[in-house]
Amino acid sequence: MMLIIMSGGVLAQNSNNQVFSDQVYSQLKDSYMTISKFGDVVLESVVITFSTNDEFDSWTKYMSSDRTYFIAGACDSDCTDIDLYLGLEGSSEILAEDNDMDDKPLITFNPPEDGYYIISTILYNCDQAICYQGFSVISMSNN
């Protein structure tokens, strides 16, 4: 099952909005194609939204300890840096992160226990008032 979520505030109708969200989707699709070379993977969810510089966005995702998760991030052409963080819901501890200065972060994560985890993104170096960003959650059985 794949879940695609488009979220964010209301923007004036503009064909550029579609172009920017398509850029993010295309990068996430490329990440999926690369990761799928490692075996039988499942694309569990794709989230595409927009935000401003230095603004954290977070989502909750249930993860099973019998799967390996790949969380790939992307941002549009007006952005040069997006970071990903992962933590257990209800905890402030960061369990995995990719905070390199790039626009294609990737986290590989084996949950220590079944449960709800928080995926957070933050944009840096957005050249516009808003930039589109997103992430995908891809999983593979550990068996």
mmCIF file of C-alpha atoms in Angstrom:
data_model
loop_
_atom_site.group_PDB
_atom_site.id
_atom_site.type_symbol
_atom_site.label_atom_id
_atom_site.label_comp_id
_atom_site.label_asym_id
_atom_site.label_seq_id
_atom_site.Cartn_x
_atom_site.Cartn_y
_atom_site.Cartn_z
ATOM 1 C CA MET A 1 0.000 0.000 0.000
ATOM 2 C CA MET A 2 1.293 3.449 -0.868
ATOM 3 C CA LEU A 3 0.102 6.651 0.737
ATOM 4 C CA ILE A 4 0.698 9.979 -0.974
ATOM 5 C CA ILE A 5 0.071 13.028 1.142
ATOM 6 C CA MET A 6 0.164 16.575 -0.149
ATOM 7 C CA SER A 7 0.103 19.008 2.717
ATOM 8 C CA GLY A 8 0.757 22.633 3.457
ATOM 9 C CA GLY A 9 -1.074 25.929 3.400
ATOM 10 C CA VAL A 10 -3.104 27.384 0.582
ATOM 11 C CA LEU A 11 -1.195 28.813 -2.375
ATOM 12 C CA ALA A 12 -2.491 30.904 -5.226
ATOM 13 C CA GLN A 13 -3.044 28.797 -8.339
ATOM 14 C CA ASN A 14 0.241 28.803 -10.182
ATOM 15 C CA SER A 15 1.660 26.338 -12.670
ATOM 16 C CA ASN A 16 5.048 26.711 -10.963
ATOM 17 C CA ASN A 17 3.593 25.060 -7.844
ATOM 18 C CA GLN A 18 2.977 21.895 -9.858
ATOM 19 C CA VAL A 19 6.432 22.104 -11.417
ATOM 20 C CA PHE A 20 8.098 22.284 -7.989
ATOM 21 C CA SER A 21 6.072 19.430 -6.495
ATOM 22 C CA ASP A 22 6.820 17.377 -9.630
ATOM 23 C CA GLN A 23 10.549 18.031 -9.111
ATOM 24 C CA VAL A 24 10.340 16.616 -5.587
ATOM 25 C CA TYR A 25 8.255 13.629 -6.707
ATOM 26 C CA SER A 26 10.722 12.859 -9.511
ATOM 27 C CA GLN A 27 13.668 12.859 -7.092
ATOM 28 C CA LEU A 28 11.799 10.595 -4.665
ATOM 29 C CA LYS A 29 10.919 8.238 -7.516
ATOM 30 C CA ASP A 30 14.615 8.113 -8.497
ATOM 31 C CA SER A 31 15.520 7.247 -4.891
ATOM 32 C CA TYR A 32 12.953 4.446 -4.919
ATOM 33 C CA MET A 33 14.378 3.041 -8.160
ATOM 34 C CA THR A 34 17.896 3.043 -6.688
ATOM 35 C CA ILE A 35 16.835 1.437 -3.394
ATOM 36 C CA SER A 36 14.713 -1.183 -5.183
ATOM 37 C CA LYS A 37 17.918 -2.620 -6.661
ATOM 38 C CA PHE A 38 18.733 -3.983 -3.174
ATOM 39 C CA GLY A 39 15.795 -6.383 -3.149
ATOM 40 C CA ASP A 40 12.053 -6.721 -2.770
ATOM 41 C CA VAL A 41 11.000 -3.359 -1.342
ATOM 42 C CA VAL A 42 7.654 -1.731 -0.581
ATOM 43 C CA LEU A 43 6.979 1.970 -1.126
ATOM 44 C CA GLU A 44 4.937 2.673 2.000
ATOM 45 C CA SER A 45 4.381 6.403 1.788
ATOM 46 C CA VAL A 46 5.291 9.604 0.006
ATOM 47 C CA VAL A 47 4.813 13.027 1.588
ATOM 48 C CA ILE A 48 5.193 16.243 -0.424
ATOM 49 C CA THR A 49 4.649 19.603 1.211
ATOM 50 C CA PHE A 50 6.106 23.091 1.276
ATOM 51 C CA SER A 51 7.770 25.099 3.959
ATOM 52 C CA THR A 52 10.157 27.939 4.683
ATOM 53 C CA ASN A 53 13.789 28.065 5.726
ATOM 54 C CA ASP A 54 14.619 26.656 9.154
ATOM 55 C CA GLU A 55 11.089 25.307 9.713
ATOM 56 C CA PHE A 56 10.713 21.773 11.112
ATOM 57 C CA ASP A 57 7.895 19.620 9.769
ATOM 58 C CA SER A 58 7.123 16.284 11.425
ATOM 59 C CA TRP A 59 5.019 13.219 10.660
ATOM 60 C CA THR A 60 4.259 10.040 12.585
ATOM 61 C CA LYS A 61 4.815 6.631 10.979
ATOM 62 C CA TYR A 62 4.250 3.130 12.407
ATOM 63 C CA MET A 63 7.294 0.924 11.836
ATOM 64 C CA SER A 64 7.836 -2.800 12.483
ATOM 65 C CA SER A 65 11.030 -4.230 13.948
ATOM 66 C CA ASP A 66 11.066 -7.012 11.328
ATOM 67 C CA ARG A 67 11.645 -4.521 8.470
ATOM 68 C CA THR A 68 14.459 -2.234 7.352
ATOM 69 C CA TYR A 69 13.322 1.261 6.434
ATOM 70 C CA PHE A 70 14.826 3.662 3.931
ATOM 71 C CA ILE A 71 13.667 7.253 4.294
ATOM 72 C CA ALA A 72 14.660 9.396 1.320
ATOM 73 C CA GLY A 73 14.241 13.164 1.252
ATOM 74 C CA ALA A 74 14.172 15.710 -1.564
ATOM 75 C CA CYS A 75 13.497 19.388 -2.185
ATOM 76 C CA ASP A 76 12.806 21.510 -5.253
ATOM 77 C CA SER A 77 15.353 23.367 -7.389
ATOM 78 C CA ASP A 78 15.146 26.486 -5.175
ATOM 79 C CA CYS A 79 16.536 24.528 -2.224
ATOM 80 C CA THR A 80 20.045 23.162 -1.716
ATOM 81 C CA ASP A 81 19.790 21.516 1.705
ATOM 82 C CA ILE A 82 17.157 19.401 3.457
ATOM 83 C CA ASP A 83 17.817 17.313 6.561
ATOM 84 C CA LEU A 84 15.998 14.254 7.913
ATOM 85 C CA TYR A 85 15.642 13.186 11.547
ATOM 86 C CA LEU A 86 13.980 10.114 13.035
ATOM 87 C CA GLY A 87 12.942 9.492 16.625
ATOM 88 C CA LEU A 88 10.608 7.329 18.671
ATOM 89 C CA GLU A 89 7.279 9.002 19.390
ATOM 90 C CA GLY A 90 7.269 10.462 22.899
ATOM 91 C CA SER A 91 11.064 10.673 23.111
ATOM 92 C CA SER A 92 13.423 13.543 22.330
ATOM 93 C CA GLU A 93 16.233 11.150 21.358
ATOM 94 C CA ILE A 94 17.266 11.194 17.693
ATOM 95 C CA LEU A 95 17.697 7.591 16.540
ATOM 96 C CA ALA A 96 18.837 8.303 12.977
ATOM 97 C CA GLU A 97 19.604 11.394 10.950
ATOM 98 C CA ASP A 98 21.055 12.725 7.749
ATOM 99 C CA ASN A 99 22.101 16.322 8.263
ATOM 100 C CA ASP A 100 24.724 16.517 5.521
ATOM 101 C CA MET A 101 24.627 19.688 3.453
ATOM 102 C CA ASP A 102 22.805 18.229 0.446
ATOM 103 C CA ASP A 103 19.355 18.020 -1.081
ATOM 104 C CA LYS A 104 19.033 14.212 -1.151
ATOM 105 C CA PRO A 105 19.206 12.914 2.418
ATOM 106 C CA LEU A 106 18.776 9.208 3.135
ATOM 107 C CA ILE A 107 18.276 7.373 6.424
ATOM 108 C CA THR A 108 18.495 3.588 6.719
ATOM 109 C CA PHE A 109 16.828 2.393 9.923
ATOM 110 C CA ASN A 110 16.121 -0.911 11.655
ATOM 111 C CA PRO A 111 13.558 -0.170 14.388
ATOM 112 C CA PRO A 112 14.555 -1.720 17.713
ATOM 113 C CA GLU A 113 10.855 -2.250 18.473
ATOM 114 C CA ASP A 114 7.473 -2.002 16.769
ATOM 115 C CA GLY A 115 5.973 1.411 17.301
ATOM 116 C CA TYR A 116 5.293 4.904 16.128
ATOM 117 C CA TYR A 117 8.256 6.945 14.997
ATOM 118 C CA ILE A 118 8.529 10.635 14.162
ATOM 119 C CA ILE A 119 10.063 11.658 10.836
ATOM 120 C CA SER A 120 11.134 15.306 10.758
ATOM 121 C CA THR A 121 12.445 17.456 7.935
ATOM 122 C CA ILE A 122 14.014 20.892 7.932
ATOM 123 C CA LEU A 123 14.913 23.026 4.920
ATOM 124 C CA TYR A 124 17.972 25.222 4.617
ATOM 125 C CA ASN A 125 19.090 27.475 1.784
ATOM 126 C CA CYS A 126 15.671 27.954 0.187
ATOM 127 C CA ASP A 127 15.990 30.791 -2.335
ATOM 128 C CA GLN A 128 12.259 31.613 -2.292
ATOM 129 C CA ALA A 129 9.652 32.454 0.350
ATOM 130 C CA ILE A 130 8.637 28.786 0.256
ATOM 131 C CA CYS A 131 10.186 25.632 -1.155
ATOM 132 C CA TYR A 132 8.661 22.253 -1.856
ATOM 133 C CA GLN A 133 10.056 19.275 0.006
ATOM 134 C CA GLY A 134 9.175 15.674 0.601
ATOM 135 C CA PHE A 135 10.207 12.257 1.721
ATOM 136 C CA SER A 136 9.378 8.668 0.949
ATOM 137 C CA VAL A 137 9.346 5.670 3.272
ATOM 138 C CA ILE A 138 10.491 2.455 1.642
ATOM 139 C CA SER A 139 10.754 -0.818 3.536
ATOM 140 C CA MET A 140 12.213 -4.270 3.060
ATOM 141 C CA SER A 141 11.642 -7.452 5.066
ATOM 142 C CA ASN A 142 14.534 -8.564 7.266
ATOM 143 C CA ASN A 143 13.655 -12.214 6.607
#
